[in-house]
Amino acid sequence: MNPPPAADPRPFGGTASPIPAPGVTGATVIALIYLSAGALVCTALAATLWHGVHEPTVALAFGALIAIGELARCGTVPSEREAAPLGAAGALAYALLGECGGGPTSHGVFQVTTVVFAAVLTGIVPHVARGRGPSPDHVVRRVLTVGFAAVCFQPLYNSGELPLWSNESYYALFLLVLLLLTALCDAVLAAVMLRARTGFPYLSLLRDELRALLGIGSAVCATGAVIALAVAAAGLWALPVFCVPLLLTQLSFRRYEGFRATYRQTIVSLARATEIAGYTPPGHARRVAELSCAVGREVGLAGKDLTVLEYAALMHDIGQLSLVDPVPDGATALLPVAEQRRIALLSGAVARQTGVPPAVAIIVERQADPSYEQPLAARIVRTVNAYDDLTGAHGGGAGGALAALERLRLAPEADHQREVVEALARVLARGAQAPVRQA
């Protein structure tokens, strides 16, 4: 097991899932994906420069749309799956464009890639200048996903050999199937890159990505197809008309995500009350929440289940505020079982009064029950809380972490489920260690 790192530089409200350093295999996967995207872009740029730009007005219009979509990511909250849906829809529409105003277009896969790449770079430059630019993964995913759609559509359409173009029903069905394949391609690619960077289980990450397609992802795919069909019939004037609904959807979704971020920050502030009052060590709730979410990912939790787990982990000790005499070092894992259950029930009662979802309060109040009676999230919170308490009791450092983990392994099954303990061990082995406590 890798020794714990020094103090975590992230602020208290940072991400709920620690990002472990990628191993050699993960780095190799990322390198191969980046090399593939780089090779496609270089080939596309060379081909476009050699053959020139076909329909420059159409290319400029779609390029401007994609760039504006990337610029519109200003103020986007980090939890959004697709931070620039307008840019994604515009890029997808250009890849699926076969006609403009009733006349055929002649741009191909390479020009689509060139225009999308140039437009994305243009749109993110202001964000990069402010130090808030997207990850390079965003550009790589956009290039590869749009390239996949263009490869599937442009050669078939431009060849004119398939009879289905004369039947509108077949054409719509073909677009629908192609959109589904493109969305699946993007989800698979995103999950592969996250797996390579974090080491979390691939199927859990893929489920998360596929679930996201039902939200803003479906709006992006539908808008991209509608824009391509509208421009084919009405020309470039259809671009602003059909982009407004997606832009309004993006603004509404951003406001909703803003409310969620504020709500989470409120829970984070409540969780710090035990630290400010001196009942728990500084950073205890944050460490437990971060490591619990990492273990939750490891055992296959995703989406709302992870959110509930994070909230419960943040509030698991809030009942200590009701105690007359504080627990030494706030280490509830070292108390008798009866006292652990009493504090858990107090924490659940306080959590209910704060208005958190009932599922959160249930996990908090059942964290001290026998493991075979607990929901999975409660088992995770109990084990991770015990690990953090024991690490402090053993003095921290690599020796303290090893001793704490060994004690959890030797504990009765009723206290700590073996599967959860081993999931914690795997997470720690990858370096996803909660920040060490401050002196």
Short mmCIF file of C-alpha atoms in Angstrom, two decimals:
data_model
loop_
_atom_site.label_atom_id
_atom_site.label_comp_id
_atom_site.label_asym_id
_atom_site.label_seq_id
_atom_site.Cartn_x
_atom_site.Cartn_y
_atom_site.Cartn_z
CA MET A 1 0.00 0.00 0.00
CA ASN A 2 1.29 3.44 -0.86
CA PRO A 3 2.00 5.71 2.11
CA PRO A 4 -0.51 8.49 2.67
CA PRO A 5 0.39 11.75 0.95
CA ALA A 6 0.96 15.01 2.76
CA ALA A 7 -1.95 17.31 3.47
CA ASP A 8 -4.59 17.61 0.76
CA PRO A 9 -4.41 21.13 -0.73
CA ARG A 10 -8.05 21.12 -1.81
CA PRO A 11 -10.51 23.33 0.09
CA PHE A 12 -13.17 21.79 2.31
CA GLY A 13 -15.83 22.02 -0.39
CA GLY A 14 -13.78 20.10 -2.97
CA THR A 15 -14.81 17.12 -4.99
CA ALA A 16 -16.40 14.24 -3.15
CA SER A 17 -14.44 11.58 -4.98
CA PRO A 18 -10.64 11.60 -4.50
CA ILE A 19 -8.74 11.17 -7.72
CA PRO A 20 -5.91 8.69 -7.31
CA ALA A 21 -2.83 8.92 -9.43
CA PRO A 22 -3.18 6.81 -12.55
CA GLY A 23 -1.00 3.75 -12.86
CA VAL A 24 1.10 2.74 -15.82
CA THR A 25 -1.82 1.01 -17.50
CA GLY A 26 -4.08 4.02 -17.08
CA ALA A 27 -1.41 6.37 -18.41
CA THR A 28 -0.95 4.11 -21.43
CA VAL A 29 -4.67 4.13 -22.19
CA ILE A 30 -4.83 7.92 -21.94
CA ALA A 31 -1.76 8.24 -24.15
CA LEU A 32 -3.28 5.99 -26.82
CA ILE A 33 -6.54 7.96 -26.81
CA TYR A 34 -4.68 11.26 -27.10
CA LEU A 35 -2.48 9.90 -29.90
CA SER A 36 -5.58 8.74 -31.79
CA ALA A 37 -7.19 12.15 -31.49
CA GLY A 38 -3.95 13.87 -32.44
CA ALA A 39 -3.49 11.68 -35.51
CA LEU A 40 -7.05 12.37 -36.64
CA VAL A 41 -6.67 16.13 -36.19
CA CYS A 42 -3.31 16.29 -37.96
CA THR A 43 -4.61 14.25 -40.89
CA ALA A 44 -7.75 16.37 -41.08
CA LEU A 45 -5.82 19.63 -41.00
CA ALA A 46 -3.44 18.44 -43.73
CA ALA A 47 -6.29 17.23 -45.94
CA THR A 48 -8.27 20.44 -45.48
CA LEU A 49 -5.27 22.62 -46.30
CA TRP A 50 -4.51 20.51 -49.37
CA HIS A 51 -8.04 20.36 -50.79
CA GLY A 52 -9.35 23.66 -49.45
CA VAL A 53 -12.56 24.36 -47.53
CA HIS A 54 -15.80 23.30 -49.19
CA GLU A 55 -18.83 25.55 -48.66
CA PRO A 56 -16.86 28.08 -46.55
CA THR A 57 -20.03 29.95 -45.54
CA VAL A 58 -21.57 26.79 -44.10
CA ALA A 59 -18.30 25.87 -42.38
CA LEU A 60 -17.99 29.38 -40.90
CA ALA A 61 -21.59 29.36 -39.65
CA PHE A 62 -21.26 26.02 -37.91
CA GLY A 63 -17.83 26.92 -36.60
CA ALA A 64 -19.24 30.11 -35.08
CA LEU A 65 -22.11 28.14 -33.52
CA ILE A 66 -19.71 25.64 -31.92
CA ALA A 67 -17.43 28.42 -30.66
CA ILE A 68 -20.39 30.29 -29.14
CA GLY A 69 -21.49 27.07 -27.47
CA GLU A 70 -18.06 26.67 -25.92
CA LEU A 71 -18.05 30.29 -24.81
CA ALA A 72 -21.45 29.73 -23.15
CA ARG A 73 -19.83 27.38 -20.68
CA CYS A 74 -18.94 30.50 -18.65
CA GLY A 75 -20.20 29.99 -15.09
CA THR A 76 -20.92 26.30 -15.63
CA VAL A 77 -20.86 24.31 -12.41
CA PRO A 78 -18.30 21.47 -12.27
CA SER A 79 -20.91 18.72 -11.79
CA GLU A 80 -22.44 19.16 -15.24
CA ARG A 81 -21.86 16.16 -17.49
CA GLU A 82 -21.89 18.24 -20.69
CA ALA A 83 -20.58 21.70 -19.93
CA ALA A 84 -21.14 23.00 -23.49
CA PRO A 85 -24.30 21.33 -24.87
CA LEU A 86 -24.81 23.97 -27.55
CA GLY A 87 -21.30 23.41 -28.88
CA ALA A 88 -21.80 19.63 -28.78
CA ALA A 89 -25.10 19.87 -30.66
CA GLY A 90 -23.58 22.18 -33.28
CA ALA A 91 -20.65 19.83 -33.84
CA LEU A 92 -22.93 16.83 -34.14
CA ALA A 93 -25.20 18.69 -36.57
CA TYR A 94 -22.27 19.55 -38.84
CA ALA A 95 -21.18 15.92 -38.84
CA LEU A 96 -24.71 14.85 -39.89
CA LEU A 97 -25.21 17.61 -42.48
CA GLY A 98 -25.79 16.31 -46.00
CA GLU A 99 -27.62 19.25 -47.59
CA CYS A 100 -27.99 22.98 -47.02
CA GLY A 101 -31.10 24.78 -48.25
CA GLY A 102 -32.01 21.90 -50.55
CA GLY A 103 -28.58 21.68 -52.19
CA PRO A 104 -26.01 18.96 -51.51
CA THR A 105 -22.90 19.68 -49.47
CA SER A 106 -19.48 18.23 -50.29
CA HIS A 107 -17.59 18.57 -47.01
CA GLY A 108 -16.34 15.29 -45.65
CA VAL A 109 -14.98 13.71 -42.48
CA PHE A 110 -11.71 15.64 -42.50
CA GLN A 111 -13.34 19.04 -42.90
CA VAL A 112 -15.84 18.24 -40.13
CA THR A 113 -12.94 17.35 -37.82
CA THR A 114 -11.00 20.48 -38.76
CA VAL A 115 -13.92 22.85 -38.25
CA VAL A 116 -14.93 21.28 -34.93
CA PHE A 117 -11.39 21.27 -33.58
CA ALA A 118 -10.72 24.88 -34.60
CA ALA A 119 -14.07 26.07 -33.22
CA VAL A 120 -13.63 24.29 -29.89
CA LEU A 121 -10.17 25.79 -29.44
CA THR A 122 -11.50 29.24 -30.31
CA GLY A 123 -14.32 28.93 -27.82
CA ILE A 124 -12.24 27.74 -24.88
CA VAL A 125 -9.39 30.26 -25.25
CA PRO A 126 -11.09 32.91 -23.04
CA HIS A 127 -11.71 30.30 -20.34
CA VAL A 128 -8.11 29.09 -20.50
CA ALA A 129 -6.92 32.69 -20.21
CA ARG A 130 -8.92 33.02 -16.97
CA GLY A 131 -7.53 29.76 -15.65
CA ARG A 132 -10.93 28.07 -15.84
CA GLY A 133 -10.55 26.20 -19.08
CA PRO A 134 -11.89 22.69 -19.58
CA SER A 135 -9.72 19.61 -19.31
CA PRO A 136 -7.94 18.52 -22.50
CA ASP A 137 -10.07 15.40 -22.20
CA HIS A 138 -13.04 17.53 -23.27
CA VAL A 139 -11.38 18.45 -26.58
CA VAL A 140 -10.24 14.86 -27.20
CA ARG A 141 -13.71 13.45 -26.54
CA ARG A 142 -15.35 16.05 -28.77
CA VAL A 143 -12.97 15.33 -31.66
CA LEU A 144 -13.26 11.55 -31.44
CA THR A 145 -17.04 11.48 -30.92
CA VAL A 146 -17.78 13.88 -33.76
CA GLY A 147 -15.25 12.07 -35.92
CA PHE A 148 -17.09 8.81 -35.27
CA ALA A 149 -20.42 10.37 -36.31
CA ALA A 150 -18.89 11.91 -39.43
CA VAL A 151 -17.22 8.64 -40.47
CA CYS A 152 -20.54 6.80 -40.11
CA PHE A 153 -22.57 9.44 -42.00
CA GLN A 154 -20.57 11.45 -44.55
CA PRO A 155 -19.21 8.64 -46.77
CA LEU A 156 -22.58 6.87 -46.90
CA TYR A 157 -24.53 10.01 -47.67
CA ASN A 158 -22.11 11.44 -50.20
CA SER A 159 -21.82 8.16 -52.10
CA GLY A 160 -25.51 8.27 -53.03
CA GLU A 161 -25.55 4.51 -53.38
CA LEU A 162 -28.03 3.73 -50.62
CA PRO A 163 -31.72 3.85 -51.58
CA LEU A 164 -32.94 4.80 -48.11
CA TRP A 165 -32.37 8.54 -48.73
CA SER A 166 -35.50 8.67 -50.89
CA ASN A 167 -37.63 7.45 -47.98
CA GLU A 168 -37.97 9.97 -45.16
CA SER A 169 -38.94 7.29 -42.62
CA TYR A 170 -35.82 5.24 -43.33
CA TYR A 171 -33.68 8.36 -43.23
CA ALA A 172 -35.07 9.37 -39.82
CA LEU A 173 -34.54 5.83 -38.53
CA PHE A 174 -30.96 5.85 -39.80
CA LEU A 175 -30.27 9.15 -38.03
CA LEU A 176 -31.81 7.82 -34.82
CA VAL A 177 -29.63 4.71 -34.87
CA LEU A 178 -26.56 6.80 -35.67
CA LEU A 179 -27.32 9.19 -32.80
CA LEU A 180 -27.66 6.29 -30.39
CA LEU A 181 -24.36 4.82 -31.56
CA THR A 182 -22.63 8.19 -31.26
CA ALA A 183 -23.99 8.75 -27.74
CA LEU A 184 -22.89 5.24 -26.78
CA CYS A 185 -19.45 5.89 -28.25
CA ASP A 186 -19.08 9.05 -26.18
CA ALA A 187 -20.25 7.30 -22.99
CA VAL A 188 -17.84 4.40 -23.53
CA LEU A 189 -14.97 6.79 -24.25
CA ALA A 190 -15.73 8.90 -21.18
CA ALA A 191 -15.91 5.83 -18.95
CA VAL A 192 -12.65 4.46 -20.34
CA MET A 193 -10.84 7.74 -19.67
CA LEU A 194 -12.28 8.01 -16.15
CA ARG A 195 -11.33 4.41 -15.47
CA ALA A 196 -7.79 5.08 -16.65
CA ARG A 197 -7.47 8.20 -14.50
CA THR A 198 -9.21 7.03 -11.33
CA GLY A 199 -9.09 3.24 -11.29
CA PHE A 200 -12.77 3.05 -10.34
CA PRO A 201 -14.78 0.08 -11.69
CA TYR A 202 -15.52 0.52 -15.37
CA LEU A 203 -19.11 -0.74 -15.28
CA SER A 204 -20.03 1.70 -12.52
CA LEU A 205 -18.57 4.61 -14.49
CA LEU A 206 -20.29 3.46 -17.67
CA ARG A 207 -23.66 3.26 -15.90
CA ASP A 208 -23.13 6.81 -14.69
CA GLU A 209 -22.39 8.03 -18.21
CA LEU A 210 -25.34 6.17 -19.73
CA ARG A 211 -27.66 7.56 -17.05
CA ALA A 212 -26.49 11.06 -17.94
CA LEU A 213 -27.59 10.49 -21.54
CA LEU A 214 -31.21 10.57 -20.38
CA GLY A 215 -30.78 14.18 -19.34
CA ILE A 216 -28.79 16.79 -21.21
CA GLY A 217 -27.28 14.09 -23.44
CA SER A 218 -30.60 13.28 -25.09
CA ALA A 219 -31.25 17.00 -25.63
CA VAL A 220 -27.87 17.38 -27.33
CA CYS A 221 -28.46 14.43 -29.68
CA ALA A 222 -32.00 15.49 -30.55
CA THR A 223 -31.01 19.11 -31.17
CA GLY A 224 -28.05 18.08 -33.32
CA ALA A 225 -30.27 15.96 -35.55
CA VAL A 226 -32.98 18.64 -35.76
CA ILE A 227 -30.44 21.32 -36.69
CA ALA A 228 -29.01 19.14 -39.47
CA LEU A 229 -32.49 18.42 -40.88
CA ALA A 230 -33.62 22.04 -40.56
CA VAL A 231 -30.54 23.44 -42.29
CA ALA A 232 -30.93 20.86 -45.05
CA ALA A 233 -34.45 22.17 -45.74
CA ALA A 234 -34.32 25.88 -44.81
CA GLY A 235 -30.65 26.81 -45.01
CA LEU A 236 -28.43 28.50 -42.45
CA TRP A 237 -31.26 30.70 -41.16
CA ALA A 238 -32.47 27.67 -39.23
CA LEU A 239 -29.37 27.69 -37.01
CA PRO A 240 -30.37 30.44 -34.54
CA VAL A 241 -34.02 29.32 -34.47
CA PHE A 242 -33.28 25.76 -33.40
CA CYS A 243 -30.43 26.63 -31.05
CA VAL A 244 -32.47 28.85 -28.74
CA PRO A 245 -34.38 25.97 -27.05
CA LEU A 246 -31.17 24.15 -26.17
CA LEU A 247 -29.60 27.36 -24.88
CA LEU A 248 -32.62 27.96 -22.62
CA THR A 249 -32.44 24.35 -21.44
CA GLN A 250 -28.78 24.82 -20.63
CA LEU A 251 -29.50 27.95 -18.59
CA SER A 252 -32.28 26.21 -16.67
CA PHE A 253 -30.12 23.17 -15.99
CA ARG A 254 -27.29 25.41 -14.83
CA ARG A 255 -29.61 27.17 -12.40
CA TYR A 256 -30.78 23.82 -11.05
CA GLU A 257 -27.20 22.66 -10.62
CA GLY A 258 -26.44 25.94 -8.87
CA PHE A 259 -29.19 25.22 -6.34
CA ARG A 260 -27.75 21.74 -5.80
CA ALA A 261 -24.29 23.17 -5.22
CA THR A 262 -25.67 25.64 -2.68
CA TYR A 263 -27.57 22.85 -0.93
CA ARG A 264 -24.44 20.72 -0.73
CA GLN A 265 -22.42 23.62 0.64
CA THR A 266 -25.05 24.05 3.35
CA ILE A 267 -24.61 20.42 4.38
CA VAL A 268 -20.84 20.86 4.32
CA SER A 269 -21.15 23.85 6.63
CA LEU A 270 -23.38 21.89 9.02
CA ALA A 271 -20.87 19.06 9.05
CA ARG A 272 -18.14 21.45 10.12
CA ALA A 273 -20.12 22.45 13.21
CA THR A 274 -18.74 19.46 15.14
CA GLU A 275 -15.19 20.50 14.25
CA ILE A 276 -15.72 24.14 15.16
CA ALA A 277 -17.22 23.08 18.49
CA GLY A 278 -14.25 20.82 19.17
CA TYR A 279 -16.15 17.53 19.11
CA THR A 280 -14.31 16.03 16.13
CA PRO A 281 -10.81 16.58 14.67
CA PRO A 282 -10.41 19.13 11.88
CA GLY A 283 -11.28 17.71 8.47
CA HIS A 284 -12.78 14.48 9.83
CA ALA A 285 -16.15 14.84 8.06
CA ARG A 286 -14.46 15.78 4.79
CA ARG A 287 -12.04 12.87 4.95
CA VAL A 288 -14.82 10.40 5.68
CA ALA A 289 -17.00 11.82 2.89
CA GLU A 290 -14.25 11.74 0.28
CA LEU A 291 -13.05 8.25 1.11
CA SER A 292 -16.63 6.94 1.44
CA CYS A 293 -17.44 8.14 -2.07
CA ALA A 294 -14.27 6.50 -3.40
CA VAL A 295 -15.23 3.21 -1.72
CA GLY A 296 -18.81 3.62 -2.99
CA ARG A 297 -17.46 3.92 -6.53
CA GLU A 298 -15.33 0.85 -5.93
CA VAL A 299 -18.34 -1.29 -4.96
CA GLY A 300 -20.47 -0.03 -7.86
CA LEU A 301 -22.51 2.87 -6.49
CA ALA A 302 -23.26 5.72 -8.90
CA GLY A 303 -25.48 8.73 -9.47
CA LYS A 304 -27.96 9.54 -6.71
CA ASP A 305 -26.66 6.71 -4.53
CA LEU A 306 -23.27 8.41 -4.37
CA THR A 307 -24.87 11.75 -3.53
CA VAL A 308 -26.83 10.19 -0.67
CA LEU A 309 -23.66 8.46 0.55
CA GLU A 310 -21.71 11.72 0.49
CA TYR A 311 -24.37 13.62 2.45
CA ALA A 312 -24.64 10.84 5.03
CA ALA A 313 -20.86 10.68 5.44
CA LEU A 314 -20.68 14.43 5.96
CA MET A 315 -23.36 14.34 8.65
CA HIS A 316 -22.50 11.04 10.32
CA ASP A 317 -21.13 12.68 13.49
CA ILE A 318 -23.45 15.67 13.80
CA GLY A 319 -25.25 14.05 16.75
CA GLN A 320 -22.15 14.62 18.90
CA LEU A 321 -23.32 18.20 19.29
CA SER A 322 -26.00 16.82 21.63
CA LEU A 323 -23.44 15.28 23.99
CA VAL A 324 -22.61 16.93 27.30
CA ASP A 325 -19.15 15.39 27.42
CA PRO A 326 -17.32 15.21 24.08
CA VAL A 327 -15.97 11.88 22.90
CA PRO A 328 -12.16 11.84 23.21
CA ASP A 329 -10.83 12.97 19.80
CA GLY A 330 -14.34 12.43 18.41
CA ALA A 331 -13.42 8.76 17.81
CA THR A 332 -16.81 7.06 18.01
CA ALA A 333 -15.36 3.84 16.57
CA LEU A 334 -13.52 3.29 19.87
CA LEU A 335 -16.68 3.52 21.98
CA PRO A 336 -18.84 0.61 23.16
CA VAL A 337 -21.44 -0.51 20.62
CA ALA A 338 -24.34 0.79 22.71
CA GLU A 339 -22.80 4.26 22.85
CA GLN A 340 -22.10 4.19 19.10
CA ARG A 341 -25.75 3.43 18.43
CA ARG A 342 -26.93 6.20 20.74
CA ILE A 343 -24.77 8.76 18.93
CA ALA A 344 -25.91 7.40 15.55
CA LEU A 345 -29.57 7.83 16.54
CA LEU A 346 -28.84 11.38 17.74
CA SER A 347 -27.09 12.13 14.45
CA GLY A 348 -30.05 10.75 12.48
CA ALA A 349 -32.50 12.88 14.46
CA VAL A 350 -30.45 16.02 13.85
CA ALA A 351 -30.11 15.14 10.15
CA ARG A 352 -33.88 14.82 9.80
CA GLN A 353 -34.35 18.29 11.31
CA THR A 354 -32.04 19.82 8.71
CA GLY A 355 -34.36 18.70 5.90
CA VAL A 356 -32.01 16.27 4.14
CA PRO A 357 -33.59 13.47 2.10
CA PRO A 358 -34.97 10.65 4.30
CA ALA A 359 -32.49 8.19 2.78
CA VAL A 360 -29.61 10.26 4.18
CA ALA A 361 -31.05 10.28 7.70
CA ILE A 362 -31.66 6.51 7.56
CA ILE A 363 -28.03 5.84 6.67
CA VAL A 364 -26.81 8.16 9.43
CA GLU A 365 -28.94 6.59 12.16
CA ARG A 366 -28.14 3.00 11.07
CA GLN A 367 -24.38 3.41 10.78
CA ALA A 368 -23.82 1.59 14.09
CA ASP A 369 -26.19 -1.35 13.44
CA PRO A 370 -24.81 -4.83 12.71
CA SER A 371 -23.50 -4.88 9.17
CA TYR A 372 -25.94 -7.57 7.99
CA GLU A 373 -28.84 -5.24 8.92
CA GLN A 374 -27.41 -2.09 7.35
CA PRO A 375 -27.88 -0.70 3.86
CA LEU A 376 -24.65 -0.74 1.85
CA ALA A 377 -24.06 3.00 2.26
CA ALA A 378 -24.27 2.71 6.06
CA ARG A 379 -21.69 -0.10 6.01
CA ILE A 380 -19.36 2.10 4.00
CA VAL A 381 -19.75 5.11 6.31
CA ARG A 382 -19.16 2.95 9.40
CA THR A 383 -16.02 1.33 8.01
CA VAL A 384 -14.49 4.53 6.65
CA ASN A 385 -15.29 6.44 9.85
CA ALA A 386 -13.62 3.66 11.87
CA TYR A 387 -10.59 3.79 9.58
CA ASP A 388 -10.20 7.54 10.07
CA ASP A 389 -10.68 7.23 13.84
CA LEU A 390 -8.18 4.38 14.08
CA THR A 391 -5.65 6.16 11.89
CA GLY A 392 -5.70 9.06 14.32
CA ALA A 393 -5.49 6.72 17.29
CA HIS A 394 -2.40 5.04 15.81
CA GLY A 395 -0.72 8.35 15.14
CA GLY A 396 -1.29 8.59 11.39
CA GLY A 397 1.33 7.90 8.74
CA ALA A 398 1.86 4.68 6.81
CA GLY A 399 2.19 2.58 9.96
CA GLY A 400 -1.02 3.95 11.41
CA ALA A 401 -2.89 3.34 8.17
CA LEU A 402 -1.66 -0.25 7.97
CA ALA A 403 -2.51 -0.92 11.60
CA ALA A 404 -5.98 0.58 11.19
CA LEU A 405 -6.70 -1.45 8.08
CA GLU A 406 -5.49 -4.66 9.73
CA ARG A 407 -7.72 -4.01 12.74
CA LEU A 408 -10.73 -3.60 10.44
CA ARG A 409 -9.88 -6.87 8.72
CA LEU A 410 -9.76 -8.67 12.06
CA ALA A 411 -13.01 -7.15 13.31
CA PRO A 412 -16.17 -9.31 13.48
CA GLU A 413 -18.27 -9.46 10.33
CA ALA A 414 -21.12 -7.83 12.25
CA ASP A 415 -18.97 -4.72 12.70
CA HIS A 416 -17.35 -4.36 9.28
CA GLN A 417 -18.36 -6.28 6.18
CA ARG A 418 -15.40 -7.97 4.51
CA GLU A 419 -16.31 -6.74 1.02
CA VAL A 420 -16.37 -3.12 2.19
CA VAL A 421 -13.06 -3.45 4.04
CA GLU A 422 -11.38 -4.96 0.98
CA ALA A 423 -12.85 -2.24 -1.25
CA LEU A 424 -11.35 0.32 1.15
CA ALA A 425 -8.01 -1.49 0.94
CA ARG A 426 -8.06 -1.37 -2.87
CA VAL A 427 -8.88 2.32 -2.86
CA LEU A 428 -6.05 3.05 -0.41
CA ALA A 429 -3.64 0.94 -2.44
CA ARG A 430 -4.31 3.16 -5.46
CA GLY A 431 -3.48 6.24 -3.42
CA ALA A 432 -7.05 7.57 -2.90
CA GLN A 433 -6.19 8.37 0.69
CA ALA A 434 -8.25 10.88 2.60
CA PRO A 435 -6.17 13.89 3.67
CA VAL A 436 -4.16 13.31 6.80
CA ARG A 437 -5.35 15.19 9.86
CA GLN A 438 -3.77 18.51 10.61
CA ALA A 439 -1.59 18.85 13.68
#
